[in-house]
């Protein structure tokens, strides 16, 4: 007898929100999802979960979902529902027509960190083998691209060094520009557990996050630096370590290179805590004490987030943190390392799968003849050896007229990319925009083709989390739209004249394993047997690699890099006297496409502007006032929230709602190495509009 309302079957799968990658048992009654139960054998979460993964799945059956393909000739026309055959034929024909008229490089694609590794892999394959260019980029461009660059330069691998359980052995935890309580809740809880056991905490963040002081946790040091000065603080840490004789010389001598040159650079007086205090606003004594604690307190572990990467010097800070870890020997064992807290469920995977315009899967440069040869033989077509366009270059080229068509997989670039007016201008200038998504999102308003996507409940594939753990995403139901996303890509490729066919997503993973050395030991059968595995997983490491660089770095020797601090050009002025920085809240996720469509999330907070009571008082602003927020690129309105979490002169908001549109305000300044936008530093003015 089946009790009414009780589940009748369950499927183990992976959360589709953040980069922690929690495993769940999806419990169903027939085809109806009844509940998500955290899976106790999940490698990343061990039975824990947060409110999003557990409760925010209603979006998958929301009436807003696009269920049928739609096309239109102009964005002012109404959508026309069409068959899959017509939508795929229309897309393929227009892409080929545009290439014929404007050249091979006039089209490109953006992959998504919300889709599976297999879905990303086929999109980059379509760009390289079918479009015949390297114009493929990923939404990681706007979040962790500096991680990929910085860790590759120093350690030789574009990924975090540790598994999550490593934090259990940390003695000193240095958190820079991250708020794991809200953004990575399950890992945040694990970190807090370790802190309650006595590990020391250093927080580097302009905002007094929950971590700085919470029940039974008090940071030993909170360095509330001026936004945009991370490099100066990290360099000052290294200065103290070098000039006070705190270097782990045995580790450096055996494992690293370019140390002497770097040590001379970092010992310079401009990097001293006293010099840096003037720039950052952090007292010299506080910097000195924090640096000594990190260097001498036992196992030192660095965790960081977008507060590091989304700056004009994001890549420099990543390299600076790698320098710190190498100088103190905090690499290669449990409890240490340099750990990016990745934002999206598959941001690590989308990068691993060759979504960058300069790298084939496995972070191998497109100019490498031997690597290209592997793909050329397998794919049966020559590949271009020059990098393609990054997302910002695509936008600029669209406005210039040379980039004419874009395929966007599961990313709402109109809402999530900086300087909205510029993004709108680029989208409006293109002849063809194809959006593959669950919903008619803000980007789809500029699209000519809307291809319905599948939710995580319908997907069959893998996600790779922030600790390089490859987790299975198992379908709990057939695609509601009639097609898997990888099938759609294959059919567009076929219609463009390139045969691309797979029997299943497992077969796509088999191709990834053949072509990508770090994935050589990965298959769906293996994952089903062992649960999950952390890459590299291959003959040398058949059980995967929880901790990297244990005996030597991926590049051989770890490389010290000179990290010159260059102040951002975005400064407060008389006209724009405050600095705006951005972040997230626990109950919402990124642009809110999923969480805002989930009725059973217990609370929905609007985007508000947090500012210090002093900054509010001088403007006549009270808690709850409606204010205008203006930068040199745009203006929006928000409700004010007075908060002593903010230092005087700095304000803060989230970007979960299209109405308030925080990215109307953010500029197109970007990281010097990767073009990751400088979301975290925008000079603004705040004016009272309506009293509460
Ligand atoms: Fe999902 Fe992240 Fe929450 Fe885990 S911590 S349940 S992966 S949102």
GROMACS .gro file of C-alpha atoms in nm, residues 210 213 468 531 588 615:
model
    6
  210UNK     CA    1   2.889   3.705   0.965
  213UNK     CA    2   3.180   3.747   1.482
  468UNK     CA    3   3.753   1.929  -0.838
  531UNK     CA    4   3.032   0.783  -0.593
  588UNK     CA    5   1.888   3.391  -0.331
  615UNK     CA    6   2.689   5.802   0.532
   0.00000   0.00000   0.00000
